[in-house]
Amino acid sequence: MARGRGGARPDARARRVARLRDGRRPDADGHAPSLIHEHPLAGVGPGQVKRLYPVYAPPEALRRHTSHLHNTPLQIAVERGLVGLALWLWIFLAFFVRAGRILRRVPPGAAADRALVAGALAAVAAFLVSGLFEYNFGDTEVLLVTLAVMALPFVVERELERRAA
């Protein structure tokens, strides 16, 4: 069988693209604004999307049940409210600001330290971008790896301080 550039068979890739366009994800995410509007501050509570989705899903929805939205910021806003979303965004903003400062402090000759911090910044950015298409914050394995990666710039910072002392 012929394989495409990414190693997947072309027909398998076409099926994946078709699934993205079949309307299920917009159906699942489409009721989020109503839930946010009705529960703006504290949200509906963790894990409640599964319970409330059938009530808010439009009649033409292809799926009548879902456990999560396919968008991390929407999921957090629905479950934890706009306050929870603001705090979640603040965590990542604080990370990028602090890690960026650490990256600027890394001496030009410390290529490994620079790569570690830059790699952590890139990996967390990728995590956030992928969260626009899936609720990856709810996937424990992915979240734990991301949190460990977020710690790496601070390990470099401590090492820089130790070397300077």
mmCIF file of C-alpha atoms in Angstrom:
data_model
loop_
_atom_site.group_PDB
_atom_site.id
_atom_site.type_symbol
_atom_site.label_atom_id
_atom_site.label_comp_id
_atom_site.label_asym_id
_atom_site.label_seq_id
_atom_site.Cartn_x
_atom_site.Cartn_y
_atom_site.Cartn_z
ATOM 1 C CA MET A 1 0.000 0.000 0.000
ATOM 2 C CA ALA A 2 1.220 3.476 -0.791
ATOM 3 C CA ARG A 3 1.886 5.731 2.124
ATOM 4 C CA GLY A 4 1.736 9.511 2.277
ATOM 5 C CA ARG A 5 4.443 11.798 3.608
ATOM 6 C CA GLY A 6 3.391 11.395 7.257
ATOM 7 C CA GLY A 7 3.449 7.596 7.097
ATOM 8 C CA ALA A 8 -0.339 7.235 7.214
ATOM 9 C CA ARG A 9 -2.128 5.650 4.301
ATOM 10 C CA PRO A 10 -3.858 8.296 2.173
ATOM 11 C CA ASP A 11 -7.298 6.705 2.683
ATOM 12 C CA ALA A 12 -6.826 6.693 6.479
ATOM 13 C CA ARG A 13 -5.819 10.349 6.384
ATOM 14 C CA ALA A 14 -8.887 11.179 4.280
ATOM 15 C CA ARG A 15 -11.140 9.448 6.840
ATOM 16 C CA ARG A 16 -9.595 11.502 9.664
ATOM 17 C CA VAL A 17 -10.152 14.739 7.751
ATOM 18 C CA ALA A 18 -13.748 13.703 7.013
ATOM 19 C CA ARG A 19 -14.347 13.077 10.730
ATOM 20 C CA LEU A 20 -13.125 16.592 11.501
ATOM 21 C CA ARG A 21 -15.646 17.970 9.018
ATOM 22 C CA ASP A 22 -18.621 15.812 10.000
ATOM 23 C CA GLY A 23 -20.033 18.390 12.392
ATOM 24 C CA ARG A 24 -19.637 16.497 15.659
ATOM 25 C CA ARG A 25 -17.096 18.802 17.218
ATOM 26 C CA PRO A 26 -18.957 22.013 16.380
ATOM 27 C CA ASP A 27 -22.086 20.372 17.826
ATOM 28 C CA ALA A 28 -20.274 19.546 21.032
ATOM 29 C CA ASP A 29 -18.718 22.994 21.364
ATOM 30 C CA GLY A 30 -21.699 24.956 20.043
ATOM 31 C CA HIS A 31 -23.648 24.865 23.294
ATOM 32 C CA ALA A 32 -20.745 26.261 25.332
ATOM 33 C CA PRO A 33 -21.751 29.951 24.983
ATOM 34 C CA SER A 34 -25.201 29.193 26.438
ATOM 35 C CA LEU A 35 -23.676 27.391 29.405
ATOM 36 C CA ILE A 36 -21.153 30.183 29.980
ATOM 37 C CA HIS A 37 -23.891 32.825 29.735
ATOM 38 C CA GLU A 38 -26.059 31.004 32.277
ATOM 39 C CA HIS A 39 -23.169 30.251 34.675
ATOM 40 C CA PRO A 40 -20.593 33.013 34.047
ATOM 41 C CA LEU A 41 -18.708 33.233 37.343
ATOM 42 C CA ALA A 42 -18.277 29.742 38.739
ATOM 43 C CA GLY A 43 -19.331 27.615 35.769
ATOM 44 C CA VAL A 44 -21.413 24.455 35.904
ATOM 45 C CA GLY A 45 -18.854 22.517 37.934
ATOM 46 C CA PRO A 46 -16.154 19.983 37.080
ATOM 47 C CA GLY A 47 -17.395 17.013 35.102
ATOM 48 C CA GLN A 48 -20.853 18.476 34.496
ATOM 49 C CA VAL A 49 -20.563 18.813 30.703
ATOM 50 C CA LYS A 50 -21.415 15.123 30.395
ATOM 51 C CA ARG A 51 -24.588 15.613 32.433
ATOM 52 C CA LEU A 52 -25.687 18.896 30.822
ATOM 53 C CA TYR A 53 -24.773 18.323 27.172
ATOM 54 C CA PRO A 54 -27.971 16.395 26.308
ATOM 55 C CA VAL A 55 -30.052 19.306 27.650
ATOM 56 C CA TYR A 56 -28.215 21.946 25.591
ATOM 57 C CA ALA A 57 -27.404 19.954 22.436
ATOM 58 C CA PRO A 58 -29.406 21.129 19.440
ATOM 59 C CA PRO A 59 -31.887 18.619 17.989
ATOM 60 C CA GLU A 60 -29.744 18.195 14.877
ATOM 61 C CA ALA A 61 -26.661 17.219 16.917
ATOM 62 C CA LEU A 62 -25.119 14.013 15.622
ATOM 63 C CA ARG A 63 -24.118 12.962 19.120
ATOM 64 C CA ARG A 64 -26.508 13.202 22.025
ATOM 65 C CA HIS A 65 -23.833 12.605 24.664
ATOM 66 C CA THR A 66 -20.279 13.802 25.202
ATOM 67 C CA SER A 67 -18.019 13.884 28.230
ATOM 68 C CA HIS A 68 -16.096 16.997 27.222
ATOM 69 C CA LEU A 69 -15.825 19.811 24.740
ATOM 70 C CA HIS A 70 -13.088 19.744 22.126
ATOM 71 C CA ASN A 71 -11.586 23.041 23.209
ATOM 72 C CA THR A 72 -9.719 23.476 26.496
ATOM 73 C CA PRO A 73 -10.490 27.179 27.109
ATOM 74 C CA LEU A 74 -14.195 26.564 26.397
ATOM 75 C CA GLN A 75 -14.233 23.514 28.667
ATOM 76 C CA ILE A 76 -12.627 25.475 31.498
ATOM 77 C CA ALA A 77 -14.969 28.450 31.023
ATOM 78 C CA VAL A 78 -18.008 26.148 31.061
ATOM 79 C CA GLU A 79 -16.906 24.064 34.053
ATOM 80 C CA ARG A 80 -15.069 26.654 36.150
ATOM 81 C CA GLY A 81 -16.595 29.911 34.892
ATOM 82 C CA LEU A 82 -14.914 33.020 33.590
ATOM 83 C CA VAL A 83 -13.035 33.421 36.881
ATOM 84 C CA GLY A 84 -11.593 29.934 36.457
ATOM 85 C CA LEU A 85 -10.699 30.667 32.841
ATOM 86 C CA ALA A 86 -8.969 33.918 33.853
ATOM 87 C CA LEU A 87 -6.932 32.081 36.499
ATOM 88 C CA TRP A 88 -6.053 29.297 34.059
ATOM 89 C CA LEU A 89 -4.880 31.881 31.508
ATOM 90 C CA TRP A 90 -2.920 33.696 34.236
ATOM 91 C CA ILE A 91 -0.986 30.509 35.068
ATOM 92 C CA PHE A 92 0.217 30.210 31.485
ATOM 93 C CA LEU A 93 0.847 33.932 31.080
ATOM 94 C CA ALA A 94 2.951 33.884 34.255
ATOM 95 C CA PHE A 95 4.852 30.867 32.942
ATOM 96 C CA PHE A 96 5.647 32.521 29.596
ATOM 97 C CA VAL A 97 6.714 35.800 31.232
ATOM 98 C CA ARG A 98 8.971 34.096 33.798
ATOM 99 C CA ALA A 99 10.401 31.545 31.368
ATOM 100 C CA GLY A 100 11.065 34.318 28.836
ATOM 101 C CA ARG A 101 12.997 36.260 31.471
ATOM 102 C CA ILE A 102 14.981 33.153 32.340
ATOM 103 C CA LEU A 103 15.777 32.577 28.657
ATOM 104 C CA ARG A 104 17.128 36.131 28.364
ATOM 105 C CA ARG A 105 19.370 35.509 31.404
ATOM 106 C CA VAL A 106 20.959 32.354 29.979
ATOM 107 C CA PRO A 107 24.521 33.157 28.857
ATOM 108 C CA PRO A 108 25.155 32.814 25.095
ATOM 109 C CA GLY A 109 27.615 29.954 25.684
ATOM 110 C CA ALA A 110 25.135 27.840 27.668
ATOM 111 C CA ALA A 111 23.544 26.147 24.660
ATOM 112 C CA ALA A 112 22.041 23.256 26.631
ATOM 113 C CA ASP A 113 20.369 25.591 29.132
ATOM 114 C CA ARG A 114 19.092 27.801 26.321
ATOM 115 C CA ALA A 115 17.718 24.775 24.447
ATOM 116 C CA LEU A 116 16.009 23.458 27.577
ATOM 117 C CA VAL A 117 14.224 26.743 28.283
ATOM 118 C CA ALA A 118 13.361 27.418 24.626
ATOM 119 C CA GLY A 119 12.142 23.847 24.233
ATOM 120 C CA ALA A 120 9.930 24.182 27.304
ATOM 121 C CA LEU A 121 8.447 27.400 25.920
ATOM 122 C CA ALA A 122 7.769 25.730 22.563
ATOM 123 C CA ALA A 123 6.297 22.587 24.127
ATOM 124 C CA VAL A 124 3.903 24.535 26.348
ATOM 125 C CA ALA A 125 2.880 26.719 23.406
ATOM 126 C CA ALA A 126 2.160 23.540 21.410
ATOM 127 C CA PHE A 127 0.122 22.147 24.316
ATOM 128 C CA LEU A 128 -1.990 25.307 24.349
ATOM 129 C CA VAL A 129 -2.486 25.324 20.573
ATOM 130 C CA SER A 130 -3.535 21.669 20.588
ATOM 131 C CA GLY A 131 -5.965 22.565 23.372
ATOM 132 C CA LEU A 132 -7.923 24.627 20.869
ATOM 133 C CA PHE A 133 -8.917 21.353 19.179
ATOM 134 C CA GLU A 134 -9.105 18.911 22.089
ATOM 135 C CA TYR A 135 -9.563 19.067 25.862
ATOM 136 C CA ASN A 136 -5.959 18.048 26.537
ATOM 137 C CA PHE A 137 -5.996 19.662 29.988
ATOM 138 C CA GLY A 138 -8.344 16.846 30.984
ATOM 139 C CA ASP A 139 -5.917 14.142 29.831
ATOM 140 C CA THR A 140 -3.907 13.388 32.969
ATOM 141 C CA GLU A 141 -0.884 11.911 31.212
ATOM 142 C CA VAL A 142 -0.548 14.873 28.845
ATOM 143 C CA LEU A 143 -1.143 17.386 31.638
ATOM 144 C CA LEU A 144 1.471 15.829 33.932
ATOM 145 C CA VAL A 145 4.102 15.871 31.187
ATOM 146 C CA THR A 146 3.243 19.504 30.429
ATOM 147 C CA LEU A 147 3.543 20.490 34.088
ATOM 148 C CA ALA A 148 6.911 18.727 34.312
ATOM 149 C CA VAL A 149 8.080 20.566 31.186
ATOM 150 C CA MET A 150 6.874 23.851 32.719
ATOM 151 C CA ALA A 151 9.228 23.229 35.651
ATOM 152 C CA LEU A 152 12.341 22.952 33.451
ATOM 153 C CA PRO A 153 13.030 26.697 33.039
ATOM 154 C CA PHE A 154 12.985 27.054 36.818
ATOM 155 C CA VAL A 155 15.527 24.249 37.172
ATOM 156 C CA VAL A 156 17.744 26.175 34.742
ATOM 157 C CA GLU A 157 17.145 29.372 36.729
ATOM 158 C CA ARG A 158 18.250 27.692 39.953
ATOM 159 C CA GLU A 159 21.357 26.333 38.217
ATOM 160 C CA LEU A 160 22.192 29.804 36.836
ATOM 161 C CA GLU A 161 21.905 31.256 40.344
ATOM 162 C CA ARG A 162 24.089 28.464 41.757
ATOM 163 C CA ARG A 163 26.781 29.095 39.133
ATOM 164 C CA ALA A 164 26.712 32.843 39.813
ATOM 165 C CA ALA A 165 27.188 32.372 43.579
#
